[in-house]
Amino acid sequence: MSKTQALLQPIEVGDLALKNRVWMAPMTRSRANNAENKVFDIHANYYRQRASAGLIISEGSQISPRAVGYINTPGIYSEAQTEAWKQVTQAVHEEGGRIFIQLWHVGRMSHPDFHGGKLPLSASATNPNSKSFTPEGFKETVTAKEMSLEEIKETIQDFKNGAKNAMEAGFDGVEIHSSNGYLLHQFFNSTSNHRTDAYGGTIENRARILFEVIDAIKEVMPENRIGVRLNPSLHGVFGMTMNEETIPTFDYIVNKLNGYNLAYLHLSEPFTDVSKLEFAEPNIAKRYRPIYKGTLVINSAFDQEKGNQIIEEGLADAVAFGKPFISNPDLPERFASHAPLADWDQDTFYTPGEKGYTDYPKLEQEKVG
Ligand SMILES: Cc1cc2nc3c(=O)[nH]c(=O)nc-3n(C[C@H](O)[C@H](O)[C@H](O)COP(=O)(O)O)c2cc1C
């Protein structure tokens, strides 16, 4: 019976043969609580437990010290961090899984406390009027510093360096985090990008940085191992608001991504109800499936039934599950046997240590001999 579920069918993504379409969405878990922001054995164990996902997309991992915005998130810029990630990729591969790393720069969502008092960087000097998760707890965000052209160039190089390190660390690919109100999304949106140079003004200019990042990353790894994440209808979250330019901007980006042979495009349905907003597209998969020619993975608030349905309808090729993977390390097996799902505990999403991280049990112990 389980064989007929669309979610459990294998899928070819570039040159990778993935065993199912139940992918693990990227999730920050703030467990890298050491001075160098390195992953360690608990991360290897956590990802090993979830290796039955068709593809794991790792937690957001900062590409430079300037890119960080939350406590205890791992980096992928230093040699020590790269070395440390090897135990994670090895663990996932030993279990027959595949893992991409999410390359992250939070831009204006950061806080001076992370940067020796210096302002966080963004497309323009704007404040998301949100909260930043600093070493001293949640603090009000500040008005960021507008990036110079030199800083934009450096940031593109940081993405490239992160991708190079990711390959060195044994990842199967990278996902560019151009979503959820973080740096690249801040460039796309005309409410956070007031630039008048080549990176602002027109849609083409506001989207430019993403394509320069892809072009730079392509120099150090195969194009068909690069994924891109977008959240076109993000509104009222992390300082993002939509306007009349939002959907035309994402239409342009998705169309232009067709010019690349990417591993996949990862889209989120709206995180909040946008059905009554004038400028919002409430049905992301419906709008973008006909436009995007490559592999499309869809996310946000899916369950087994809706996941199977959206693939059967031809609106997505795979589904990325977030919170269900936190509390159900064996999510594909549970779907296969129609087993009940365990609830997640929000209180331990971002707390250090094993609790709420590696202590969610699998459905049953494997029977030995
Ligand atoms: C604890 C937690 C951490 C998250 N961290 C990230 C992240 O690092 N990068 C990212 O792109 N999205 C992140 N997200 C968003 C998820 O990838 C996903 O979009 C969201 O949870 C909705 O999917 P779900 O309903 O299946 O949980 C996070 C979500 C949660 C709950």
Tab-separated table of C-alpha atoms and ligand atoms in Angstrom:
chain	number	residue	atom	x	y	z
A	1	MET	CA	0.000	0.000	0.000
A	2	SER	CA	2.747	2.384	0.964
A	3	LYS	CA	4.434	1.912	-2.427
A	4	THR	CA	1.661	3.900	-4.069
A	5	GLN	CA	2.235	7.027	-2.005
A	6	ALA	CA	3.630	9.804	-4.159
A	7	LEU	CA	5.815	11.023	-1.284
A	8	LEU	CA	7.579	7.669	-1.116
A	9	GLN	CA	8.506	7.424	-4.772
A	10	PRO	CA	12.172	7.845	-5.658
A	11	ILE	CA	13.283	10.922	-7.555
A	12	GLU	CA	16.296	11.884	-9.644
A	13	VAL	CA	17.679	15.289	-8.762
A	14	GLY	CA	20.490	16.220	-11.112
A	15	ASP	CA	22.823	13.241	-10.911
A	16	LEU	CA	21.510	12.176	-7.489
A	17	ALA	CA	19.063	9.301	-7.111
A	18	LEU	CA	17.029	10.148	-4.004
A	19	LYS	CA	15.032	7.414	-2.327
A	20	ASN	CA	11.894	9.450	-1.629
A	21	ARG	CA	10.262	12.871	-1.824
A	22	VAL	CA	10.034	13.399	1.944
A	23	TRP	CA	12.765	15.993	2.399
A	24	MET	CA	13.866	17.569	5.644
A	25	ALA	CA	13.504	21.368	5.631
A	26	PRO	CA	16.403	23.479	6.933
A	27	MET	CA	16.034	24.191	10.632
A	28	THR	CA	18.226	26.219	12.949
A	29	ARG	CA	18.589	24.355	16.223
A	30	SER	CA	21.246	26.495	17.952
A	31	ARG	CA	23.289	23.592	19.301
A	32	ALA	CA	26.750	24.781	18.163
A	33	ASN	CA	27.449	26.302	21.567
A	34	ASN	CA	31.215	26.612	21.346
A	35	ALA	CA	33.553	29.504	20.638
A	36	GLU	CA	34.208	28.427	17.038
A	37	ASN	CA	30.559	27.687	16.160
A	38	LYS	CA	31.459	24.154	15.118
A	39	VAL	CA	29.119	21.191	14.905
A	40	PHE	CA	30.053	18.173	17.016
A	41	ASP	CA	28.887	14.651	17.786
A	42	ILE	CA	25.330	15.549	18.760
A	43	HIS	CA	24.815	17.130	15.342
A	44	ALA	CA	26.131	13.985	13.649
A	45	ASN	CA	23.728	11.893	15.705
A	46	TYR	CA	20.761	14.221	15.005
A	47	TYR	CA	21.276	14.154	11.244
A	48	ARG	CA	22.087	10.415	11.239
A	49	GLN	CA	18.723	9.759	12.895
A	50	ARG	CA	16.984	11.620	10.060
A	51	ALA	CA	18.927	10.057	7.161
A	52	SER	CA	15.863	8.261	5.773
A	53	ALA	CA	14.720	11.621	4.351
A	54	GLY	CA	15.069	11.720	0.575
A	55	LEU	CA	17.252	14.765	1.138
A	56	ILE	CA	18.246	16.553	4.326
A	57	ILE	CA	18.741	20.289	4.017
A	58	SER	CA	20.856	21.345	6.968
A	59	GLU	CA	20.210	24.186	9.351
A	60	GLY	CA	21.240	27.615	8.073
A	61	SER	CA	25.014	27.921	8.409
A	62	GLN	CA	26.700	31.298	8.333
A	63	ILE	CA	29.138	31.951	5.507
A	64	SER	CA	31.196	34.496	7.468
A	65	PRO	CA	31.357	36.054	10.924
A	66	ARG	CA	29.368	39.015	9.504
A	67	ALA	CA	26.611	36.664	8.359
A	68	VAL	CA	25.618	35.412	11.809
A	69	GLY	CA	22.431	36.505	13.511
A	70	TYR	CA	21.490	33.935	16.115
A	71	ILE	CA	23.381	32.371	18.979
A	72	ASN	CA	25.021	28.981	18.630
A	73	THR	CA	24.425	28.525	14.910
A	74	PRO	CA	27.176	26.663	13.054
A	75	GLY	CA	29.419	28.273	10.472
A	76	ILE	CA	30.921	26.998	7.214
A	77	TYR	CA	33.670	29.585	6.743
A	78	SER	CA	36.595	28.359	8.845
A	79	GLU	CA	38.815	25.321	8.445
A	80	ALA	CA	37.800	24.038	11.875
A	81	GLN	CA	34.084	24.318	11.016
A	82	THR	CA	34.623	22.560	7.692
A	83	GLU	CA	36.514	19.764	9.382
A	84	ALA	CA	33.789	19.402	12.013
A	85	TRP	CA	31.001	19.077	9.421
A	86	LYS	CA	32.723	15.944	8.047
A	87	GLN	CA	31.351	13.837	10.901
A	88	VAL	CA	27.813	14.949	9.968
A	89	THR	CA	28.085	14.182	6.251
A	90	GLN	CA	29.779	10.882	7.027
A	91	ALA	CA	27.033	9.860	9.454
A	92	VAL	CA	24.282	10.650	6.930
A	93	HIS	CA	26.114	8.831	4.136
A	94	GLU	CA	26.715	5.773	6.311
A	95	GLU	CA	22.936	5.492	6.662
A	96	GLY	CA	22.415	5.860	2.906
A	97	GLY	CA	21.140	9.444	3.157
A	98	ARG	CA	21.940	12.643	1.279
A	99	ILE	CA	22.547	16.078	2.760
A	100	PHE	CA	22.842	19.634	1.405
A	101	ILE	CA	24.022	22.509	3.592
A	102	GLN	CA	22.068	25.752	3.717
A	103	LEU	CA	24.331	28.772	3.147
A	104	TRP	CA	23.127	31.695	5.230
A	105	HIS	CA	23.643	35.426	5.699
A	106	VAL	CA	21.029	37.070	7.913
A	107	GLY	CA	21.811	40.681	6.909
A	108	ARG	CA	19.829	43.185	8.960
A	109	MET	CA	18.342	40.464	11.204
A	110	SER	CA	21.676	40.454	13.055
A	111	HIS	CA	22.690	42.710	15.935
A	112	PRO	CA	25.773	44.814	16.858
A	113	ASP	CA	26.329	42.453	19.821
A	114	PHE	CA	27.556	39.840	17.334
A	115	HIS	CA	29.969	42.247	15.634
A	116	GLY	CA	31.858	44.038	18.390
A	117	GLY	CA	29.373	46.913	18.217
A	118	LYS	CA	29.449	47.293	14.418
A	119	LEU	CA	26.140	47.544	12.614
A	120	PRO	CA	24.775	44.533	10.739
A	121	LEU	CA	24.886	44.770	6.952
A	122	SER	CA	21.964	44.974	4.554
A	123	ALA	CA	20.985	46.181	1.089
A	124	SER	CA	20.091	49.566	2.584
A	125	ALA	CA	20.063	51.318	5.946
A	126	THR	CA	16.758	49.895	7.141
A	127	ASN	CA	15.505	48.331	10.345
A	128	PRO	CA	13.321	45.215	10.189
A	129	ASN	CA	11.780	46.332	13.511
A	130	SER	CA	12.029	42.791	14.715
A	131	LYS	CA	13.920	40.895	17.411
A	132	SER	CA	17.426	39.513	17.209
A	133	PHE	CA	18.395	36.421	19.220
A	134	THR	CA	21.655	37.627	20.810
A	135	PRO	CA	23.924	36.059	23.439
A	136	GLU	CA	22.038	38.156	26.001
A	137	GLY	CA	18.598	37.115	24.819
A	138	PHE	CA	16.170	38.774	22.421
A	139	LYS	CA	16.977	42.389	21.560
A	140	GLU	CA	15.368	44.938	19.274
A	141	THR	CA	16.967	45.017	15.846
A	142	VAL	CA	18.759	48.183	14.725
A	143	THR	CA	19.070	50.129	11.495
A	144	ALA	CA	21.606	48.242	9.404
A	145	LYS	CA	24.524	49.692	7.461
A	146	GLU	CA	24.049	49.837	3.692
A	147	MET	CA	26.568	47.513	2.086
A	148	SER	CA	29.237	49.110	-0.072
A	149	LEU	CA	29.920	47.609	-3.478
A	150	GLU	CA	33.078	46.156	-1.981
A	151	GLU	CA	31.085	44.502	0.811
A	152	ILE	CA	28.676	43.028	-1.741
A	153	LYS	CA	31.628	41.574	-3.660
A	154	GLU	CA	33.088	40.140	-0.458
A	155	THR	CA	29.751	38.599	0.491
A	156	ILE	CA	29.454	36.893	-2.892
A	157	GLN	CA	32.941	35.499	-2.324
A	158	ASP	CA	31.863	34.343	1.142
A	159	PHE	CA	29.016	32.347	-0.412
A	160	LYS	CA	31.490	30.839	-2.850
A	161	ASN	CA	33.925	30.014	-0.065
A	162	GLY	CA	31.099	28.434	1.960
A	163	ALA	CA	30.209	26.254	-1.026
A	164	LYS	CA	33.842	25.263	-1.511
A	165	ASN	CA	34.118	24.330	2.159
A	166	ALA	CA	30.836	22.421	1.929
A	167	MET	CA	32.245	20.281	-0.891
A	168	GLU	CA	35.383	19.725	1.149
A	169	ALA	CA	33.232	18.673	4.112
A	170	GLY	CA	31.461	16.035	2.020
A	171	PHE	CA	28.060	17.657	1.499
A	172	ASP	CA	26.086	16.469	-1.523
A	173	GLY	CA	25.182	20.034	-2.387
A	174	VAL	CA	24.280	23.483	-1.095
A	175	GLU	CA	21.066	25.424	-0.725
A	176	ILE	CA	21.335	29.205	-1.081
A	177	HIS	CA	19.205	30.806	1.615
A	178	SER	CA	17.565	33.603	-0.354
A	179	SER	CA	14.402	33.371	1.671
A	180	ASN	CA	12.616	34.285	4.903
A	181	GLY	CA	13.630	37.924	5.100
A	182	TYR	CA	17.390	37.353	5.277
A	183	LEU	CA	20.105	39.155	3.314
A	184	LEU	CA	19.312	38.134	-0.260
A	185	HIS	CA	15.581	38.581	0.339
A	186	GLN	CA	16.390	42.065	1.725
A	187	PHE	CA	17.914	42.875	-1.665
A	188	PHE	CA	14.870	41.573	-3.568
A	189	ASN	CA	12.299	43.600	-1.646
A	190	SER	CA	11.901	47.279	-2.505
A	191	THR	CA	10.845	48.056	1.079
A	192	SER	CA	14.309	47.008	2.307
A	193	ASN	CA	16.326	47.923	-0.792
A	194	HIS	CA	16.521	51.642	-1.593
A	195	ARG	CA	19.774	51.474	-3.509
A	196	THR	CA	20.301	53.480	-6.660
A	197	ASP	CA	23.266	51.502	-8.026
A	198	ALA	CA	23.377	48.214	-9.966
A	199	TYR	CA	21.836	46.359	-6.973
A	200	GLY	CA	18.737	48.517	-6.513
A	201	GLY	CA	15.911	50.237	-8.319
A	202	THR	CA	14.725	47.884	-11.056
A	203	ILE	CA	13.633	44.300	-10.470
A	204	GLU	CA	16.636	43.091	-12.406
A	205	ASN	CA	18.963	45.104	-10.182
A	206	ARG	CA	17.345	43.969	-6.929
A	207	ALA	CA	17.627	40.331	-7.995
A	208	ARG	CA	21.176	40.685	-9.314
A	209	ILE	CA	23.007	39.549	-6.172
A	210	LEU	CA	21.338	36.108	-6.205
A	211	PHE	CA	22.531	35.381	-9.728
A	212	GLU	CA	26.014	36.627	-8.936
A	213	VAL	CA	26.043	34.304	-5.932
A	214	ILE	CA	24.958	31.353	-8.091
A	215	ASP	CA	27.531	32.229	-10.745
A	216	ALA	CA	30.275	32.412	-8.109
A	217	ILE	CA	29.272	29.117	-6.485
A	218	LYS	CA	29.194	27.420	-9.903
A	219	GLU	CA	32.914	28.028	-10.128
A	220	VAL	CA	33.574	25.635	-7.235
A	221	MET	CA	30.900	22.950	-7.621
A	222	PRO	CA	28.487	21.458	-10.144
A	223	GLU	CA	25.444	23.571	-10.921
A	224	ASN	CA	23.157	20.558	-10.515
A	225	ARG	CA	24.123	20.343	-6.830
A	226	ILE	CA	22.937	23.890	-6.062
A	227	GLY	CA	19.464	24.535	-4.653
A	228	VAL	CA	17.788	27.924	-4.162
A	229	ARG	CA	15.185	28.742	-1.521
A	230	LEU	CA	12.544	31.468	-1.941
A	231	ASN	CA	9.577	32.578	0.141
A	232	PRO	CA	7.723	34.915	-2.243
A	233	SER	CA	4.702	35.691	-0.055
A	234	LEU	CA	6.457	36.273	3.251
A	235	HIS	CA	4.588	39.068	4.969
A	236	GLY	CA	4.775	40.430	8.493
A	237	VAL	CA	7.616	38.054	9.393
A	238	PHE	CA	11.243	39.123	9.986
A	239	GLY	CA	10.439	42.634	8.835
A	240	MET	CA	9.256	41.669	5.362
A	241	THR	CA	6.200	43.297	3.837
A	242	MET	CA	4.836	42.840	0.353
A	243	ASN	CA	4.041	45.553	-2.159
A	244	GLU	CA	3.032	45.788	-5.801
A	245	GLU	CA	6.560	44.879	-6.885
A	246	THR	CA	6.841	41.698	-4.863
A	247	ILE	CA	5.218	39.166	-7.165
A	248	PRO	CA	6.680	40.627	-10.389
A	249	THR	CA	10.089	40.404	-8.668
A	250	PHE	CA	9.667	36.717	-7.832
A	251	ASP	CA	8.213	35.995	-11.278
A	252	TYR	CA	11.373	37.472	-12.745
A	253	ILE	CA	13.630	35.479	-10.409
A	254	VAL	CA	11.908	32.153	-11.026
A	255	ASN	CA	11.914	32.700	-14.787
A	256	LYS	CA	15.595	33.549	-14.733
A	257	LEU	CA	16.399	30.466	-12.636
A	258	ASN	CA	15.194	28.426	-15.609
A	259	GLY	CA	18.417	29.489	-17.287
A	260	TYR	CA	20.357	27.387	-14.778
A	261	ASN	CA	20.546	23.644	-14.377
A	262	LEU	CA	19.963	23.747	-10.607
A	263	ALA	CA	19.359	20.775	-8.336
A	264	TYR	CA	16.048	22.284	-7.295
A	265	LEU	CA	14.014	25.333	-6.431
A	266	HIS	CA	12.667	25.235	-2.875
A	267	LEU	CA	9.538	27.355	-2.402
A	268	SER	CA	7.446	28.044	0.669
A	269	GLU	CA	3.723	28.607	0.696
A	270	PRO	CA	2.926	31.759	2.722
A	271	PHE	CA	3.838	31.472	6.425
A	272	THR	CA	0.854	33.674	7.345
A	273	ASP	CA	-2.607	34.172	5.875
A	274	VAL	CA	-2.109	36.535	2.943
A	275	SER	CA	-5.378	35.748	1.170
A	276	LYS	CA	-6.773	39.207	1.867
A	277	LEU	CA	-3.643	41.149	0.959
A	278	GLU	CA	-3.811	43.100	-2.243
A	279	PHE	CA	-0.336	42.289	-3.554
A	280	ALA	CA	0.078	38.714	-2.354
A	281	GLU	CA	0.096	35.425	-4.218
A	282	PRO	CA	-1.566	32.974	-1.809
A	283	ASN	CA	-0.870	29.853	-3.923
A	284	ILE	CA	2.835	29.622	-4.501
A	285	ALA	CA	3.062	26.118	-5.998
A	286	LYS	CA	0.135	26.817	-8.325
A	287	ARG	CA	1.738	30.014	-9.594
A	288	TYR	CA	5.296	28.792	-9.941
A	289	ARG	CA	4.944	25.155	-11.040
A	290	PRO	CA	3.919	26.179	-14.542
A	291	ILE	CA	6.801	28.665	-14.673
A	292	TYR	CA	9.690	26.669	-13.208
A	293	LYS	CA	11.023	23.902	-15.450
A	294	GLY	CA	13.260	22.084	-12.965
A	295	THR	CA	12.699	20.141	-9.743
A	296	LEU	CA	10.368	22.021	-7.428
A	297	VAL	CA	10.219	21.276	-3.706
A	298	ILE	CA	7.417	22.836	-1.718
A	299	ASN	CA	7.238	23.556	2.014
A	300	SER	CA	5.242	24.844	4.895
A	301	ALA	CA	2.586	23.203	6.998
A	302	PHE	CA	2.330	20.045	4.911
A	303	ASP	CA	1.224	16.738	6.345
A	304	GLN	CA	1.241	13.305	4.754
A	305	GLU	CA	-2.085	13.693	3.001
A	306	LYS	CA	-1.459	17.177	1.635
A	307	GLY	CA	2.071	16.179	0.670
A	308	ASN	CA	0.911	13.199	-1.378
A	309	GLN	CA	-1.820	15.301	-2.924
A	310	ILE	CA	0.355	18.176	-4.112
A	311	ILE	CA	2.754	15.772	-5.835
A	312	GLU	CA	-0.115	13.804	-7.406
A	313	GLU	CA	-1.582	17.062	-8.694
A	314	GLY	CA	1.722	17.766	-10.400
A	315	LEU	CA	2.261	20.977	-8.444
A	316	ALA	CA	5.518	19.880	-6.784
A	317	ASP	CA	8.099	17.123	-7.129
A	318	ALA	CA	8.967	16.823	-3.424
A	319	VAL	CA	7.850	18.225	-0.074
A	320	ALA	CA	10.138	19.618	2.619
A	321	PHE	CA	8.896	18.916	6.130
A	322	GLY	CA	10.214	21.016	8.996
A	323	LYS	CA	8.701	20.595	12.452
A	324	PRO	CA	7.413	17.061	11.774
A	325	PHE	CA	11.065	16.008	11.262
A	326	ILE	CA	12.079	17.475	14.619
A	327	SER	CA	9.875	15.058	16.557
A	328	ASN	CA	9.738	12.195	14.035
A	329	PRO	CA	13.270	11.275	13.001
A	330	ASP	CA	11.876	8.374	10.942
A	331	LEU	CA	9.191	10.432	9.165
A	332	PRO	CA	9.261	8.504	5.840
A	333	GLU	CA	8.864	5.174	7.667
A	334	ARG	CA	5.942	6.596	9.620
A	335	PHE	CA	4.316	7.730	6.389
A	336	ALA	CA	4.927	4.283	4.878
A	337	SER	CA	3.168	2.526	7.747
A	338	HIS	CA	0.579	5.261	8.324
A	339	ALA	CA	1.816	5.483	11.890
A	340	PRO	CA	0.852	8.344	14.173
A	341	LEU	CA	3.228	11.290	14.405
A	342	ALA	CA	4.818	12.527	17.616
A	343	ASP	CA	4.295	16.178	18.573
A	344	TRP	CA	7.226	18.575	18.690
A	345	ASP	CA	8.159	20.580	21.758
A	346	GLN	CA	8.650	24.215	20.814
A	347	ASP	CA	10.426	24.981	24.091
A	348	THR	CA	13.465	22.945	23.018
A	349	PHE	CA	13.760	24.150	19.407
A	350	TYR	CA	16.751	26.364	20.227
A	351	THR	CA	18.050	25.123	23.594
A	352	PRO	CA	21.507	23.573	23.919
A	353	GLY	CA	22.124	19.854	24.268
A	354	GLU	CA	20.367	16.596	23.453
A	355	LYS	CA	16.981	17.367	24.985
A	356	GLY	CA	14.394	17.936	22.283
A	357	TYR	CA	17.123	17.277	19.723
A	358	THR	CA	18.312	13.684	19.605
A	359	ASP	CA	15.924	12.148	22.139
A	360	TYR	CA	12.808	11.773	19.974
A	361	PRO	CA	12.457	8.007	19.516
A	362	LYS	CA	11.957	6.170	16.256
A	363	LEU	CA	8.714	4.269	15.908
A	364	GLU	CA	10.181	0.931	16.895
A	365	GLN	CA	13.561	-0.438	17.709
A	366	GLU	CA	15.050	-2.324	14.831
A	367	LYS	CA	14.725	-6.032	15.564
A	368	VAL	CA	18.112	-7.679	15.589
A	369	GLY	CA	18.666	-11.347	14.666
B	1	LIG	C1	13.055	25.522	14.683
B	1	LIG	C2	12.998	26.058	13.290
B	1	LIG	C3	14.150	26.544	12.697
B	1	LIG	C4	14.139	26.990	11.367
B	1	LIG	N1	15.312	27.383	10.782
B	1	LIG	C5	15.347	27.638	9.450
B	1	LIG	C6	16.587	27.823	8.779
B	1	LIG	O1	17.682	27.741	9.354
B	1	LIG	N2	16.534	28.085	7.447
B	1	LIG	C7	15.359	28.164	6.759
B	1	LIG	O2	15.367	28.413	5.555
B	1	LIG	N3	14.179	27.962	7.370
B	1	LIG	C8	14.144	27.672	8.687
B	1	LIG	N4	12.953	27.384	9.307
B	1	LIG	C9	11.726	27.294	8.485
B	1	LIG	C10	11.496	25.841	8.048
B	1	LIG	O3	12.453	25.431	7.100
B	1	LIG	C11	10.092	25.674	7.439
B	1	LIG	O4	9.977	26.576	6.374
B	1	LIG	C12	8.976	25.933	8.437
B	1	LIG	O5	9.192	25.222	9.647
B	1	LIG	C13	7.612	25.533	7.867
B	1	LIG	O6	7.609	24.151	7.550
B	1	LIG	P1	6.842	23.084	8.510
B	1	LIG	O7	5.424	23.573	8.612
B	1	LIG	O8	6.948	21.771	7.803
B	1	LIG	O9	7.521	23.129	9.844
B	1	LIG	C14	12.928	26.977	10.637
B	1	LIG	C15	11.764	26.526	11.258
B	1	LIG	C16	11.788	26.060	12.554
B	1	LIG	C17	10.526	25.517	13.177
